[in-house]
Amino acid sequence: PLQKFLAEAIPCGLNPDDRSLFGLTMRGELSQAREHLGLTDAQEKTMTTWARQAIFDPDITLPTSF
């Protein structure tokens, strides 16, 4: 439901789970999301912003559009 979450501005992100077991990388996950889910540059930037805010900003101010 990635595109639905993004369309509704629901904070979400991608993670390369079990990297050592499956050889996954963040770059690979983003590539797959672009190819199979239609992820755009703007959406990737928004997810990156959300992730940074969740880590570093105790008030977490999230963007509402791309």
Coordinates of C-alpha atoms in Angstrom, one line a residue:
P1 CA 0.0 0.0 0.0
L2 CA 3.0 2.4 -0.4
Q3 CA 1.3 4.7 -3.0
K4 CA -1.9 4.8 -0.9
F5 CA 0.1 5.8 2.2
L6 CA 2.0 8.4 0.3
A7 CA -1.2 9.8 -1.3
E8 CA -2.7 10.2 2.2
A9 CA 0.6 11.6 3.6
I10 CA 0.8 8.7 6.1
P11 CA 4.5 8.6 7.2
C12 CA 6.1 5.5 5.8
G13 CA 9.5 4.3 4.5
L14 CA 11.4 1.4 3.0
N15 CA 14.0 -0.8 4.8
P16 CA 16.3 -3.4 3.6
D17 CA 15.4 -6.1 6.1
D18 CA 17.8 -9.0 6.7
R19 CA 20.6 -7.5 4.7
S20 CA 23.2 -10.1 5.6
L21 CA 20.9 -13.0 4.8
F22 CA 19.3 -11.8 1.6
G23 CA 21.9 -9.3 0.3
L24 CA 19.4 -6.4 0.2
T25 CA 20.5 -2.8 0.1
M26 CA 18.6 0.5 0.5
R27 CA 19.6 1.4 -3.1
G28 CA 18.1 -1.9 -4.3
E29 CA 14.9 -1.4 -2.3
L30 CA 14.4 2.1 -3.8
S31 CA 15.1 0.7 -7.3
Q32 CA 12.5 -2.0 -6.8
A33 CA 10.0 0.6 -5.5
R34 CA 10.6 2.8 -8.5
E35 CA 10.2 -0.1 -11.0
H36 CA 7.3 -2.0 -9.4
L37 CA 5.4 0.7 -7.4
G38 CA 6.1 3.8 -9.4
L39 CA 8.0 5.6 -6.6
T40 CA 9.0 9.1 -7.8
D41 CA 11.9 11.4 -6.8
A42 CA 9.6 13.6 -4.9
Q43 CA 8.1 10.7 -3.0
E44 CA 11.6 9.4 -2.1
K45 CA 12.5 12.8 -0.8
T46 CA 9.4 13.0 1.3
M47 CA 10.0 9.6 2.8
T48 CA 13.6 10.6 3.6
T49 CA 12.4 13.7 5.3
W50 CA 9.9 11.8 7.4
A51 CA 12.6 9.3 8.4
R52 CA 15.0 12.1 9.4
Q53 CA 12.3 13.9 11.4
A54 CA 11.3 10.7 13.2
I55 CA 14.9 10.2 14.3
F56 CA 16.0 13.8 15.1
D57 CA 12.9 15.9 15.7
P58 CA 11.0 15.3 18.9
D59 CA 8.0 17.3 17.6
I60 CA 8.0 15.5 14.2
T61 CA 6.5 18.0 11.8
L62 CA 5.5 16.1 8.7
P63 CA 5.0 17.4 5.2
T64 CA 1.5 16.9 3.7
S65 CA 2.2 17.0 0.0
F66 CA 4.9 16.4 -2.6

